[in-house]
């Protein structure tokens, strides 16, 4: 039993929100200068963390937010501020973090969350789980979640080939452009959260 319409709807929604093609330059910027083996590990770590966060919120997200008295606008603003800090680091070329710490943090934060598993994706999954009232719907929802994270992993995994083409100078350029893109995403997310705060108030 499988509801193809539910699968297609949620998959496309998550594809637009999580934006696998758009994550490529940001992943390259955050993983540049590291051995290929480490970059590949970061790709699956980021996808796995995002999948874990999305799965957690799909199962008990509504209850967690209600228990902590955290609204979705608050989550959006917090995620936006975190992304903005990362964007500023990319724009200014800061590399003063210890390498090992940087590797771990880049895969988990901001790649895994909140860039991939951000407020938009979390809300979409919570709503989809609530609407799925039968076995076919639930199967479609969880298959869509698994499929989009597989696509994300493949996108990041094979984006490493781009590094061999654009070389070191290209990576620096991509890093700066990614910082600009990420800062715009962060500001928009903060603005959306503030707007919802005002409407809610």
PDB file of C-alpha atoms in Angstrom:
ATOM      1  CA  UNK A   1       0.000   0.000   0.000  1.00  0.00           C
ATOM      2  CA  UNK A   2       1.473   3.302  -1.117  1.00  0.00           C
ATOM      3  CA  UNK A   3       0.041   6.755  -1.794  1.00  0.00           C
ATOM      4  CA  UNK A   4       1.996   8.108  -4.758  1.00  0.00           C
ATOM      5  CA  UNK A   5       0.274  11.509  -4.595  1.00  0.00           C
ATOM      6  CA  UNK A   6       1.360  12.065  -0.981  1.00  0.00           C
ATOM      7  CA  UNK A   7       4.884  10.897  -1.832  1.00  0.00           C
ATOM      8  CA  UNK A   8       5.164  13.235  -4.821  1.00  0.00           C
ATOM      9  CA  UNK A   9       3.720  16.208  -2.975  1.00  0.00           C
ATOM     10  CA  UNK A  10       6.016  15.915   0.064  1.00  0.00           C
ATOM     11  CA  UNK A  11       9.097  15.028  -2.012  1.00  0.00           C
ATOM     12  CA  UNK A  12       8.676  18.083  -4.234  1.00  0.00           C
ATOM     13  CA  UNK A  13       7.982  20.308  -1.222  1.00  0.00           C
ATOM     14  CA  UNK A  14      11.139  19.130   0.549  1.00  0.00           C
ATOM     15  CA  UNK A  15      13.143  19.351  -2.680  1.00  0.00           C
ATOM     16  CA  UNK A  16      12.224  23.023  -3.056  1.00  0.00           C
ATOM     17  CA  UNK A  17      12.836  23.809   0.633  1.00  0.00           C
ATOM     18  CA  UNK A  18      16.056  21.819   1.103  1.00  0.00           C
ATOM     19  CA  UNK A  19      17.289  22.699  -2.425  1.00  0.00           C
ATOM     20  CA  UNK A  20      19.896  19.994  -3.276  1.00  0.00           C
ATOM     21  CA  UNK A  21      21.356  21.967  -6.254  1.00  0.00           C
ATOM     22  CA  UNK A  22      21.629  25.114  -4.129  1.00  0.00           C
ATOM     23  CA  UNK A  23      23.430  23.293  -1.329  1.00  0.00           C
ATOM     24  CA  UNK A  24      26.285  22.285  -3.657  1.00  0.00           C
ATOM     25  CA  UNK A  25      28.293  25.557  -3.573  1.00  0.00           C
ATOM     26  CA  UNK A  26      27.767  25.908   0.183  1.00  0.00           C
ATOM     27  CA  UNK A  27      28.961  22.343   0.772  1.00  0.00           C
ATOM     28  CA  UNK A  28      32.014  22.958  -1.412  1.00  0.00           C
ATOM     29  CA  UNK A  29      32.802  26.150   0.496  1.00  0.00           C
ATOM     30  CA  UNK A  30      32.504  24.495   3.920  1.00  0.00           C
ATOM     31  CA  UNK A  31      34.463  21.369   2.923  1.00  0.00           C
ATOM     32  CA  UNK A  32      37.227  22.997   0.866  1.00  0.00           C
ATOM     33  CA  UNK A  33      40.832  22.343   1.831  1.00  0.00           C
ATOM     34  CA  UNK A  34      40.109  18.956   3.361  1.00  0.00           C
ATOM     35  CA  UNK A  35      41.116  15.501   2.082  1.00  0.00           C
ATOM     36  CA  UNK A  36      38.624  13.846  -0.269  1.00  0.00           C
ATOM     37  CA  UNK A  37      37.992  11.129   2.304  1.00  0.00           C
ATOM     38  CA  UNK A  38      36.995  13.739   4.893  1.00  0.00           C
ATOM     39  CA  UNK A  39      34.783  15.568   2.382  1.00  0.00           C
ATOM     40  CA  UNK A  40      32.963  12.343   1.539  1.00  0.00           C
ATOM     41  CA  UNK A  41      32.470  11.653   5.220  1.00  0.00           C
ATOM     42  CA  UNK A  42      31.066  15.147   5.704  1.00  0.00           C
ATOM     43  CA  UNK A  43      28.584  14.530   2.866  1.00  0.00           C
ATOM     44  CA  UNK A  44      27.018  11.477   4.463  1.00  0.00           C
ATOM     45  CA  UNK A  45      27.269  12.913   7.979  1.00  0.00           C
ATOM     46  CA  UNK A  46      25.337  16.035   6.929  1.00  0.00           C
ATOM     47  CA  UNK A  47      22.669  13.982   5.158  1.00  0.00           C
ATOM     48  CA  UNK A  48      22.408  11.583   8.117  1.00  0.00           C
ATOM     49  CA  UNK A  49      22.101  14.394  10.679  1.00  0.00           C
ATOM     50  CA  UNK A  50      19.445  16.131   8.581  1.00  0.00           C
ATOM     51  CA  UNK A  51      17.527  12.861   8.196  1.00  0.00           C
ATOM     52  CA  UNK A  52      17.744  12.201  11.935  1.00  0.00           C
ATOM     53  CA  UNK A  53      16.465  15.666  12.830  1.00  0.00           C
ATOM     54  CA  UNK A  54      13.639  15.491  10.287  1.00  0.00           C
ATOM     55  CA  UNK A  55      12.679  12.001  11.483  1.00  0.00           C
ATOM     56  CA  UNK A  56      12.671  13.122  15.127  1.00  0.00           C
ATOM     57  CA  UNK A  57      10.408  16.085  14.394  1.00  0.00           C
ATOM     58  CA  UNK A  58       8.221  13.939  12.172  1.00  0.00           C
ATOM     59  CA  UNK A  59       7.638  11.566  15.069  1.00  0.00           C
ATOM     60  CA  UNK A  60       7.396  13.913  18.060  1.00  0.00           C
ATOM     61  CA  UNK A  61       8.072  17.425  16.718  1.00  0.00           C
ATOM     62  CA  UNK A  62       4.740  18.955  17.685  1.00  0.00           C
ATOM     63  CA  UNK A  63       5.003  17.592  21.223  1.00  0.00           C
ATOM     64  CA  UNK A  64       8.616  18.832  21.622  1.00  0.00           C
ATOM     65  CA  UNK A  65       7.792  22.378  20.521  1.00  0.00           C
ATOM     66  CA  UNK A  66       4.646  22.497  22.653  1.00  0.00           C
ATOM     67  CA  UNK A  67       6.497  21.184  25.709  1.00  0.00           C
ATOM     68  CA  UNK A  68       9.282  23.774  25.344  1.00  0.00           C
ATOM     69  CA  UNK A  69       6.762  26.521  24.499  1.00  0.00           C
ATOM     70  CA  UNK A  70       8.759  27.273  21.344  1.00  0.00           C
ATOM     71  CA  UNK A  71       6.886  28.704  18.368  1.00  0.00           C
ATOM     72  CA  UNK A  72       7.851  28.110  14.748  1.00  0.00           C
ATOM     73  CA  UNK A  73       8.690  31.811  14.236  1.00  0.00           C
ATOM     74  CA  UNK A  74      11.173  31.571  17.124  1.00  0.00           C
ATOM     75  CA  UNK A  75      12.743  28.505  15.515  1.00  0.00           C
ATOM     76  CA  UNK A  76      12.990  30.345  12.186  1.00  0.00           C
ATOM     77  CA  UNK A  77      14.696  33.399  13.712  1.00  0.00           C
ATOM     78  CA  UNK A  78      17.160  31.259  15.698  1.00  0.00           C
ATOM     79  CA  UNK A  79      18.045  29.213  12.614  1.00  0.00           C
ATOM     80  CA  UNK A  80      18.449  32.390  10.557  1.00  0.00           C
ATOM     81  CA  UNK A  81      20.837  33.936  13.080  1.00  0.00           C
ATOM     82  CA  UNK A  82      22.946  30.769  13.125  1.00  0.00           C
ATOM     83  CA  UNK A  83      23.142  30.716   9.320  1.00  0.00           C
ATOM     84  CA  UNK A  84      24.062  34.411   9.283  1.00  0.00           C
ATOM     85  CA  UNK A  85      27.056  33.776  11.556  1.00  0.00           C
ATOM     86  CA  UNK A  86      28.273  31.009   9.232  1.00  0.00           C
ATOM     87  CA  UNK A  87      27.723  33.237   6.182  1.00  0.00           C
ATOM     88  CA  UNK A  88      29.848  35.997   7.718  1.00  0.00           C
ATOM     89  CA  UNK A  89      32.673  33.502   8.299  1.00  0.00           C
ATOM     90  CA  UNK A  90      32.520  32.450   4.634  1.00  0.00           C
ATOM     91  CA  UNK A  91      32.500  36.064   3.425  1.00  0.00           C
ATOM     92  CA  UNK A  92      35.451  37.125   5.587  1.00  0.00           C
ATOM     93  CA  UNK A  93      37.431  33.930   4.992  1.00  0.00           C
ATOM     94  CA  UNK A  94      37.935  33.181   8.681  1.00  0.00           C
ATOM     95  CA  UNK A  95      39.942  29.998   9.160  1.00  0.00           C
ATOM     96  CA  UNK A  96      41.035  30.312  12.768  1.00  0.00           C
ATOM     97  CA  UNK A  97      39.063  27.274  13.986  1.00  0.00           C
ATOM     98  CA  UNK A  98      41.012  24.080  14.716  1.00  0.00           C
ATOM     99  CA  UNK A  99      40.712  21.799  11.700  1.00  0.00           C
ATOM    100  CA  UNK A 100      39.210  18.814  13.482  1.00  0.00           C
ATOM    101  CA  UNK A 101      36.551  20.914  15.229  1.00  0.00           C
ATOM    102  CA  UNK A 102      35.738  22.634  11.967  1.00  0.00           C
ATOM    103  CA  UNK A 103      35.231  19.310  10.182  1.00  0.00           C
ATOM    104  CA  UNK A 104      32.772  18.064  12.774  1.00  0.00           C
ATOM    105  CA  UNK A 105      30.886  21.352  13.053  1.00  0.00           C
ATOM    106  CA  UNK A 106      30.557  21.868   9.310  1.00  0.00           C
ATOM    107  CA  UNK A 107      28.908  18.480   8.824  1.00  0.00           C
ATOM    108  CA  UNK A 108      26.582  18.805  11.792  1.00  0.00           C
ATOM    109  CA  UNK A 109      26.111  22.596  11.951  1.00  0.00           C
ATOM    110  CA  UNK A 110      25.232  24.340   9.701  1.00  0.00           C
ATOM    111  CA  UNK A 111      24.966  21.675   6.984  1.00  0.00           C
ATOM    112  CA  UNK A 112      22.910  19.055   8.808  1.00  0.00           C
ATOM    113  CA  UNK A 113      20.942  21.665  10.740  1.00  0.00           C
ATOM    114  CA  UNK A 114      19.653  24.288  10.162  1.00  0.00           C
ATOM    115  CA  UNK A 115      20.645  24.478   6.475  1.00  0.00           C
ATOM    116  CA  UNK A 116      19.164  21.127   5.419  1.00  0.00           C
ATOM    117  CA  UNK A 117      16.872  20.325   8.341  1.00  0.00           C
ATOM    118  CA  UNK A 118      15.658  23.880   8.789  1.00  0.00           C
ATOM    119  CA  UNK A 119      12.353  25.251  10.079  1.00  0.00           C
ATOM    120  CA  UNK A 120      10.699  25.057   6.645  1.00  0.00           C
ATOM    121  CA  UNK A 121      11.476  21.358   6.205  1.00  0.00           C
ATOM    122  CA  UNK A 122      10.518  20.612   9.816  1.00  0.00           C
ATOM    123  CA  UNK A 123       7.127  22.309   9.455  1.00  0.00           C
ATOM    124  CA  UNK A 124       6.451  20.556   6.135  1.00  0.00           C
ATOM    125  CA  UNK A 125       7.169  17.146   7.674  1.00  0.00           C
ATOM    126  CA  UNK A 126       5.128  17.794  10.830  1.00  0.00           C
ATOM    127  CA  UNK A 127       2.119  18.817   8.714  1.00  0.00           C
ATOM    128  CA  UNK A 128       2.529  15.847   6.351  1.00  0.00           C
ATOM    129  CA  UNK A 129       2.676  13.376   9.238  1.00  0.00           C
ATOM    130  CA  UNK A 130      -0.433  14.906  10.816  1.00  0.00           C
ATOM    131  CA  UNK A 131      -2.366  14.681   7.522  1.00  0.00           C
ATOM    132  CA  UNK A 132      -1.368  11.060   6.833  1.00  0.00           C
ATOM    133  CA  UNK A 133      -4.209   9.167   8.483  1.00  0.00           C
ATOM    134  CA  UNK A 134      -3.690   5.699   7.011  1.00  0.00           C
ATOM    135  CA  UNK A 135      -0.918   3.171   6.352  1.00  0.00           C
ATOM    136  CA  UNK A 136      -0.520   4.139   2.689  1.00  0.00           C
ATOM    137  CA  UNK A 137      -0.157   7.825   3.542  1.00  0.00           C
ATOM    138  CA  UNK A 138       2.345   7.193   6.318  1.00  0.00           C
ATOM    139  CA  UNK A 139       4.416   4.888   4.105  1.00  0.00           C
ATOM    140  CA  UNK A 140       4.501   7.576   1.402  1.00  0.00           C
ATOM    141  CA  UNK A 141       5.550  10.274   3.878  1.00  0.00           C
ATOM    142  CA  UNK A 142       8.486   8.303   5.248  1.00  0.00           C
ATOM    143  CA  UNK A 143       9.551   7.109   1.794  1.00  0.00           C
ATOM    144  CA  UNK A 144       9.581  10.730   0.614  1.00  0.00           C
ATOM    145  CA  UNK A 145      11.731  11.725   3.606  1.00  0.00           C
ATOM    146  CA  UNK A 146      14.186   8.905   2.860  1.00  0.00           C
ATOM    147  CA  UNK A 147      14.277   9.698  -0.859  1.00  0.00           C
ATOM    148  CA  UNK A 148      15.042  13.410  -0.460  1.00  0.00           C
ATOM    149  CA  UNK A 149      17.909  12.683   1.925  1.00  0.00           C
ATOM    150  CA  UNK A 150      19.324  10.142  -0.527  1.00  0.00           C
ATOM    151  CA  UNK A 151      19.222  12.863  -3.206  1.00  0.00           C
ATOM    152  CA  UNK A 152      20.935  15.308  -0.837  1.00  0.00           C
ATOM    153  CA  UNK A 153      23.722  12.843  -0.095  1.00  0.00           C
ATOM    154  CA  UNK A 154      24.268  12.059  -3.783  1.00  0.00           C
ATOM    155  CA  UNK A 155      24.341  15.772  -4.631  1.00  0.00           C
ATOM    156  CA  UNK A 156      26.977  16.562  -2.014  1.00  0.00           C
ATOM    157  CA  UNK A 157      28.942  13.367  -2.665  1.00  0.00           C
ATOM    158  CA  UNK A 158      29.370  13.989  -6.384  1.00  0.00           C
ATOM    159  CA  UNK A 159      29.798  17.752  -6.067  1.00  0.00           C
ATOM    160  CA  UNK A 160      33.372  16.997  -4.981  1.00  0.00           C
ATOM    161  CA  UNK A 161      34.262  16.413  -8.635  1.00  0.00           C
ATOM    162  CA  UNK A 162      33.647  20.129  -9.201  1.00  0.00           C
ATOM    163  CA  UNK A 163      36.622  20.956  -6.965  1.00  0.00           C
ATOM    164  CA  UNK A 164      38.995  19.158  -9.332  1.00  0.00           C
ATOM    165  CA  UNK A 165      37.767  21.356 -12.174  1.00  0.00           C
ATOM    166  CA  UNK A 166      37.637  24.804 -10.557  1.00  0.00           C
ATOM    167  CA  UNK A 167      40.898  24.435  -8.556  1.00  0.00           C
ATOM    168  CA  UNK A 168      41.861  26.524  -5.511  1.00  0.00           C
ATOM    169  CA  UNK A 169      41.020  29.927  -7.002  1.00  0.00           C
ATOM    170  CA  UNK A 170      37.580  28.721  -7.992  1.00  0.00           C
ATOM    171  CA  UNK A 171      36.960  27.370  -4.510  1.00  0.00           C
ATOM    172  CA  UNK A 172      37.732  30.794  -3.004  1.00  0.00           C
ATOM    173  CA  UNK A 173      35.306  32.415  -5.430  1.00  0.00           C
ATOM    174  CA  UNK A 174      32.630  29.816  -4.660  1.00  0.00           C
ATOM    175  CA  UNK A 175      33.199  30.376  -0.932  1.00  0.00           C
ATOM    176  CA  UNK A 176      32.564  34.114  -1.221  1.00  0.00           C
ATOM    177  CA  UNK A 177      29.509  33.608  -3.432  1.00  0.00           C
ATOM    178  CA  UNK A 178      28.204  30.992  -1.020  1.00  0.00           C
ATOM    179  CA  UNK A 179      28.612  33.435   1.839  1.00  0.00           C
ATOM    180  CA  UNK A 180      26.500  35.989  -0.003  1.00  0.00           C
ATOM    181  CA  UNK A 181      23.867  33.379  -0.882  1.00  0.00           C
ATOM    182  CA  UNK A 182      23.764  31.994   2.642  1.00  0.00           C
ATOM    183  CA  UNK A 183      23.506  35.466   4.198  1.00  0.00           C
ATOM    184  CA  UNK A 184      20.529  36.243   1.941  1.00  0.00           C
ATOM    185  CA  UNK A 185      18.857  32.964   2.962  1.00  0.00           C
ATOM    186  CA  UNK A 186      19.529  33.765   6.633  1.00  0.00           C
ATOM    187  CA  UNK A 187      18.123  37.296   6.428  1.00  0.00           C
ATOM    188  CA  UNK A 188      15.028  36.052   4.591  1.00  0.00           C
ATOM    189  CA  UNK A 189      14.480  33.370   7.224  1.00  0.00           C
ATOM    190  CA  UNK A 190      14.806  35.920  10.037  1.00  0.00           C
ATOM    191  CA  UNK A 191      12.413  38.270   8.225  1.00  0.00           C
ATOM    192  CA  UNK A 192       9.875  35.470   7.770  1.00  0.00           C
ATOM    193  CA  UNK A 193      10.099  34.607  11.456  1.00  0.00           C
ATOM    194  CA  UNK A 194       9.679  38.226  12.563  1.00  0.00           C
ATOM    195  CA  UNK A 195       6.720  38.649  10.187  1.00  0.00           C
ATOM    196  CA  UNK A 196       5.019  35.591  11.666  1.00  0.00           C
ATOM    197  CA  UNK A 197       5.719  36.923  15.183  1.00  0.00           C
ATOM    198  CA  UNK A 198       3.958  40.171  14.289  1.00  0.00           C
ATOM    199  CA  UNK A 199       1.011  38.405  12.679  1.00  0.00           C
ATOM    200  CA  UNK A 200       0.718  36.061  15.631  1.00  0.00           C
ATOM    201  CA  UNK A 201       0.811  38.951  18.074  1.00  0.00           C
TER     202      UNK A 201
END
